[in-house]
Amino acid sequence: MAQAGIAVSLHRGAPRSVPARAIEVDAGVALPVAFGGLRKILQQLREHAPVAVKRATEEHLAVWNRLFPGSIQGAPDLSDLALSPSERRLHRESEQTFWILNLAARIILDAVEESGRPLVIRNAGQSDLPSLRGVMRAIEWARIDGHPGQVLLFD
């Protein structure tokens, strides 16, 4: 049984064609800094789907402020909110990463839906792995929840 959800396409090299009106993002980063590519994706989505990004930002001030340090004055520090280590989660940073990836995934889904436009991510192979994990989290949720849309990843 086919499930609705965001259609994902992976392409090697330069794209032959890109859907009309696509939101295009170069997610490549010069240095492999965690969330560098995700920051670029979210900044571009903020321009094309401001309502979705603003809503998520307002609901998750500490997480947004971790992604974009100093962007929200008076926001609580994410390290104060994330759970402490446990037997299954060795580091507090694991919980913080979980929160960041979840917020990014939610923004990607809501922004693609709000804009009604495909998301094209260029230089995905030059992005950092945590950023790509955030994109894949969005794809996983889209499949489960039946979100429409299209995400294309180009190397």
XYZ file of N, CA and C in Angstrom:
465
model
N 0.837 -1.168 0.000
C 0.000 0.000 0.000
C 0.892 1.244 0.000
N 0.695 2.111 -0.960
C 1.499 3.326 -1.063
C 1.083 4.335 -0.005
N 2.068 4.984 0.566
C 1.802 5.997 1.575
C 2.069 7.371 0.993
N 1.223 8.319 1.362
C 1.444 9.702 0.945
C 2.597 10.264 1.751
N 3.214 11.254 1.232
C 4.309 11.897 1.942
C 5.160 12.677 0.967
N 6.141 13.349 1.487
C 7.036 14.133 0.648
C 7.810 13.199 -0.263
N 7.864 13.547 -1.539
C 8.646 12.781 -2.499
C 10.092 13.242 -2.401
N 11.006 12.299 -2.297
C 12.426 12.618 -2.178
C 13.140 12.102 -3.412
N 13.990 12.939 -3.972
C 14.811 12.539 -5.106
C 16.259 12.858 -4.776
N 17.135 11.903 -5.034
C 18.574 12.098 -4.831
C 19.233 12.106 -6.196
N 20.071 13.113 -6.457
C 20.705 13.251 -7.756
C 22.192 13.499 -7.566
N 22.971 12.873 -8.415
C 24.410 13.086 -8.382
C 24.768 14.130 -9.434
N 25.618 15.058 -9.049
C 26.055 16.084 -9.980
C 25.053 17.220 -10.112
N 25.241 17.992 -11.162
C 24.373 19.155 -11.399
C 23.004 18.693 -11.886
N 21.954 19.371 -11.452
C 20.610 18.971 -11.869
C 20.369 19.263 -13.344
N 19.667 18.354 -13.997
C 19.284 18.591 -15.389
C 18.172 19.629 -15.434
N 17.252 19.494 -14.504
C 16.171 20.469 -14.411
C 15.701 20.529 -12.966
N 15.190 21.671 -12.609
C 14.678 21.907 -11.263
C 13.234 22.335 -11.413
N 12.343 21.848 -10.553
C 10.938 22.251 -10.673
C 10.788 23.774 -10.630
N 9.832 24.250 -11.397
C 9.553 25.690 -11.422
C 9.185 26.160 -10.019
N 9.599 27.348 -9.688
C 9.292 27.993 -8.409
C 9.880 27.272 -7.203
N 10.853 26.423 -7.399
C 11.461 25.690 -6.283
C 12.208 26.639 -5.358
N 12.225 26.286 -4.084
C 13.057 26.985 -3.106
C 14.407 26.290 -3.150
N 15.434 27.005 -3.594
C 16.749 26.399 -3.755
C 17.696 26.864 -2.655
N 18.428 25.904 -2.090
C 19.364 26.182 -1.009
C 20.674 25.467 -1.293
N 21.768 26.178 -1.137
C 23.083 25.553 -1.201
C 23.448 25.184 0.239
N 23.359 23.895 0.563
C 23.606 23.432 1.934
C 25.060 23.067 2.184
N 25.910 23.262 1.203
C 27.320 22.953 1.385
C 27.979 23.921 2.358
N 28.876 23.401 3.148
C 29.613 24.234 4.104
C 31.107 24.005 3.898
N 31.882 25.078 4.050
C 33.329 24.981 3.837
C 33.985 24.087 4.874
N 33.562 24.227 6.128
C 34.065 23.391 7.209
C 32.913 22.573 7.770
N 33.166 21.336 8.150
C 32.078 20.491 8.662
C 31.649 20.892 10.076
N 30.890 21.956 10.162
C 30.385 22.451 11.439
C 28.963 21.938 11.610
N 28.679 21.329 12.744
C 27.350 20.770 12.975
C 26.273 21.823 12.766
N 25.267 21.463 12.014
C 24.083 22.278 11.711
C 24.369 23.431 10.763
N 25.549 23.500 10.171
C 25.864 24.567 9.222
C 24.936 24.544 8.017
N 24.735 23.378 7.437
C 23.828 23.252 6.297
C 22.385 23.504 6.696
N 22.008 23.036 7.865
C 20.641 23.226 8.360
C 20.345 24.706 8.579
N 21.313 25.438 9.076
C 21.130 26.887 9.249
C 20.841 27.556 7.907
N 21.578 27.143 6.888
C 21.371 27.722 5.560
C 19.982 27.376 5.022
N 19.547 26.154 5.251
C 18.214 25.730 4.800
C 17.136 26.537 5.519
N 17.257 26.649 6.835
C 16.234 27.355 7.616
C 16.203 28.843 7.287
N 17.343 29.450 7.039
C 17.366 30.864 6.658
C 16.638 31.083 5.337
N 16.849 30.193 4.402
C 16.166 30.311 3.105
C 14.667 30.072 3.258
N 14.293 29.109 4.080
C 12.868 28.839 4.293
C 12.183 30.006 4.992
N 12.917 30.710 5.828
C 12.345 31.873 6.521
C 11.901 32.932 5.519
N 12.617 33.053 4.410
C 12.254 34.017 3.378
C 11.014 33.594 2.603
N 10.827 32.291 2.420
C 9.748 31.791 1.568
C 8.521 31.299 2.333
N 8.663 31.057 3.601
C 7.544 30.592 4.432
C 7.658 31.222 5.817
N 7.542 32.533 5.892
C 7.791 33.229 7.160
C 6.836 32.843 8.286
N 5.605 32.522 7.962
C 4.635 32.175 9.009
C 5.034 30.874 9.694
N 5.386 29.865 8.913
C 5.770 28.565 9.479
C 7.023 28.696 10.347
N 7.996 29.447 9.868
C 9.244 29.586 10.613
C 9.019 30.405 11.880
N 8.254 31.481 11.774
C 7.997 32.326 12.944
C 7.243 31.553 14.025
N 6.242 30.787 13.613
C 5.467 29.996 14.578
C 6.363 29.009 15.322
N 7.184 28.294 14.580
C 8.086 27.317 15.206
C 9.107 28.001 16.101
N 9.608 29.128 15.654
C 10.585 29.878 16.437
C 9.995 30.324 17.766
N 8.790 30.869 17.712
C 8.145 31.366 18.932
C 7.819 30.239 19.910
N 7.546 29.045 19.393
C 7.219 27.907 20.251
C 8.468 27.254 20.842
N 9.614 27.495 20.235
C 10.856 26.824 20.646
C 12.016 27.814 20.670
N 11.895 28.821 21.506
C 12.890 29.898 21.566
C 14.296 29.388 21.850
N 14.429 28.496 22.819
C 15.755 28.014 23.218
C 16.433 27.232 22.097
N 15.651 26.446 21.379
C 16.226 25.643 20.297
C 16.669 26.557 19.157
N 15.811 27.498 18.789
C 16.164 28.434 17.714
C 17.406 29.227 18.095
N 17.470 29.634 19.343
C 18.615 30.417 19.806
C 19.901 29.590 19.802
N 19.802 28.272 19.927
C 20.992 27.416 19.821
C 21.448 27.342 18.368
N 20.485 27.271 17.453
C 20.838 27.246 16.035
C 21.388 28.593 15.563
N 20.778 29.665 16.050
C 21.159 31.024 15.667
C 21.457 31.807 16.943
N 22.657 31.607 17.507
C 22.998 32.213 18.802
C 22.786 33.728 18.829
N 22.143 34.182 19.900
C 21.923 35.600 20.106
C 20.786 36.196 19.305
N 20.058 35.376 18.548
C 18.985 35.914 17.713
C 17.740 36.275 18.511
N 17.581 35.672 19.680
C 16.426 35.969 20.532
C 16.943 36.310 21.920
N 16.840 37.572 22.265
C 17.302 38.027 23.569
C 16.384 37.485 24.668
N 16.973 37.035 25.756
C 16.205 36.550 26.896
C 15.677 35.136 26.761
N 16.017 34.449 25.679
C 15.568 33.061 25.510
C 16.316 32.174 26.499
N 15.636 31.165 27.034
C 16.342 30.255 27.945
C 17.426 29.489 27.197
N 18.431 29.051 27.920
C 19.506 28.276 27.319
C 19.042 26.834 27.158
N 19.254 26.270 25.994
C 18.811 24.909 25.714
C 19.423 23.907 26.689
N 20.645 24.149 27.107
C 21.291 23.219 28.033
C 20.591 23.186 29.388
N 19.846 24.233 29.721
C 19.069 24.230 30.968
C 17.789 23.424 30.836
N 17.322 23.242 29.609
C 16.046 22.561 29.378
C 16.200 21.091 29.014
N 17.277 20.763 28.324
C 17.479 19.385 27.881
C 17.715 18.477 29.081
N 17.226 17.282 28.957
C 17.357 16.322 30.055
C 18.813 15.966 30.303
N 19.076 15.577 31.513
C 20.437 15.171 31.860
C 20.733 13.783 31.287
N 21.986 13.382 31.285
C 22.344 12.069 30.755
C 21.626 10.932 31.494
N 21.448 9.837 30.785
C 20.843 8.645 31.384
C 21.598 7.423 30.861
N 21.106 6.234 31.198
C 21.765 5.015 30.723
C 21.712 4.911 29.199
N 20.612 5.386 28.601
C 20.469 5.289 27.148
C 21.058 6.490 26.419
N 21.158 7.587 27.091
C 21.631 8.823 26.479
C 22.859 9.269 27.264
N 24.017 9.064 26.707
C 25.246 9.272 27.459
C 25.579 10.738 27.688
N 25.129 11.600 26.808
C 25.514 13.002 26.904
C 24.297 13.906 26.846
N 24.346 14.968 27.572
C 23.290 15.967 27.536
C 23.127 16.505 26.113
N 24.228 16.598 25.360
C 24.182 17.109 24.001
C 23.301 16.240 23.096
N 23.169 14.968 23.413
C 22.315 14.094 22.615
C 20.869 14.579 22.656
N 20.407 14.965 23.804
C 19.046 15.483 23.946
C 18.907 16.818 23.231
N 19.917 17.657 23.317
C 19.880 18.945 22.632
C 19.834 18.743 21.115
N 20.623 17.826 20.620
C 20.623 17.520 19.190
C 19.261 17.007 18.762
N 18.658 16.159 19.563
C 17.320 15.636 19.287
C 16.324 16.784 19.134
N 16.352 17.732 20.049
C 15.437 18.884 19.997
C 15.680 19.712 18.746
N 16.940 19.945 18.412
C 17.277 20.746 17.236
C 16.802 20.066 15.957
N 17.063 18.771 15.826
C 16.645 18.050 14.629
C 15.128 18.013 14.503
N 14.430 17.864 15.620
C 12.975 17.855 15.569
C 12.415 19.203 15.138
N 12.973 20.283 15.675
C 12.505 21.611 15.277
C 12.776 21.847 13.792
N 13.969 21.519 13.342
C 14.311 21.720 11.932
C 13.384 20.916 11.023
N 13.115 19.672 11.396
C 12.229 18.827 10.593
C 10.834 19.430 10.521
N 10.338 19.905 11.645
C 8.996 20.513 11.677
C 8.949 21.751 10.786
N 9.996 22.573 10.839
C 10.026 23.778 10.006
C 10.069 23.404 8.530
N 10.877 22.418 8.170
C 10.957 22.001 6.766
C 9.588 21.556 6.271
N 8.917 20.701 7.027
C 7.597 20.222 6.618
C 6.593 21.358 6.497
N 6.524 22.193 7.520
C 5.547 23.279 7.526
C 5.855 24.306 6.436
N 7.137 24.569 6.184
C 7.515 25.555 5.170
C 7.205 25.054 3.762
N 7.478 23.786 3.495
C 7.153 23.223 2.181
C 5.637 23.261 1.971
N 4.891 22.952 3.022
C 3.436 22.983 2.914
C 2.927 24.415 2.747
N 3.440 25.350 3.557
C 2.997 26.747 3.475
C 3.285 27.350 2.106
N 4.483 27.115 1.613
C 4.884 27.724 0.341
C 4.260 27.026 -0.861
N 3.970 25.735 -0.706
C 3.456 24.975 -1.841
C 4.509 24.773 -2.921
N 5.767 24.908 -2.517
C 6.866 24.815 -3.473
C 7.819 23.697 -3.082
N 8.465 23.064 -4.077
C 9.461 22.045 -3.758
C 10.699 22.679 -3.135
N 11.404 21.897 -2.333
C 12.666 22.329 -1.726
C 13.795 21.603 -2.438
N 14.710 22.372 -3.007
C 15.868 21.812 -3.697
C 17.102 22.130 -2.866
N 17.791 21.090 -2.425
C 18.992 21.250 -1.607
C 20.192 20.870 -2.460
N 21.002 21.869 -2.756
C 22.206 21.661 -3.581
C 23.415 21.412 -2.671
N 24.408 20.756 -3.213
C 25.656 20.459 -2.496
C 25.405 19.707 -1.186
N 24.436 18.813 -1.214
C 24.119 18.020 -0.026
C 25.325 17.189 0.405
N 26.122 16.751 -0.540
C 27.303 15.972 -0.218
C 28.389 16.773 0.484
N 28.279 18.092 0.454
C 29.251 18.954 1.124
C 28.674 19.538 2.413
N 27.516 19.054 2.798
C 26.903 19.508 4.045
C 27.363 18.607 5.188
N 27.070 19.025 6.400
C 27.445 18.220 7.561
C 26.378 17.161 7.827
N 26.786 16.071 8.448
C 25.863 14.953 8.679
C 24.690 15.295 9.594
N 24.868 16.052 10.683
C 23.688 16.393 11.496
C 22.635 17.166 10.697
N 23.056 18.019 9.791
C 22.095 18.756 8.965
C 21.312 17.809 8.064
N 22.005 16.873 7.449
C 21.322 15.908 6.585
C 20.377 15.031 7.396
N 20.762 14.745 8.632
C 19.871 13.967 9.501
C 18.586 14.738 9.788
N 18.686 16.055 9.919
C 17.494 16.881 10.123
C 16.559 16.824 8.928
N 17.135 16.843 7.724
C 16.323 16.729 6.507
C 15.641 15.366 6.474
N 16.394 14.323 6.795
C 15.802 12.982 6.764
C 14.740 12.796 7.850
N 14.891 13.464 8.976
C 13.851 13.415 10.004
C 12.548 13.989 9.437
N 12.656 15.085 8.684
C 11.465 15.670 8.055
C 10.826 14.679 7.079
N 11.652 13.991 6.313
C 11.141 13.020 5.343
C 10.445 11.859 6.070
N 11.032 11.400 7.167
C 10.412 10.325 7.957
C 9.038 10.751 8.459
N 8.953 11.964 9.016
C 7.668 12.448 9.523
C 6.657 12.628 8.398
N 7.115 13.114 7.244
C 6.211 13.309 6.106
C 5.590 11.984 5.688
N 6.393 10.950 5.674
C 5.888 9.628 5.306
C 4.857 9.143 6.314
N 5.117 9.346 7.587
C 4.207 8.886 8.637
C 2.918 9.691 8.654
N 3.054 11.030 8.551
C 1.897 11.918 8.666
C 1.211 12.219 7.345
N 1.816 11.831 6.221
C 1.214 12.075 4.922
C 1.330 13.508 4.427
N 2.393 14.209 4.828
C 2.601 15.582 4.343
C 2.925 15.560 2.856
N 2.302 16.438 2.104
C 2.621 16.522 0.671
C 3.881 17.353 0.444
N 4.428 17.266 -0.734
C 5.553 18.103 -1.083
C 6.652 17.326 -1.781
N 7.741 18.040 -2.051
C 8.858 17.424 -2.745
C 10.152 18.024 -2.245
N 11.135 17.152 -1.963
C 12.482 17.581 -1.591
C 13.455 16.879 -2.543
N 14.310 17.673 -3.164
C 15.316 17.119 -4.065
C 16.690 17.430 -3.493
N 17.541 16.421 -3.408
C 18.904 16.590 -2.905
C 19.874 16.372 -4.051
N 20.760 17.337 -4.256
C 21.782 17.252 -5.293
C 23.146 17.303 -4.648
N 24.064 16.486 -5.164
C 25.438 16.476 -4.658
C 26.235 17.544 -5.349
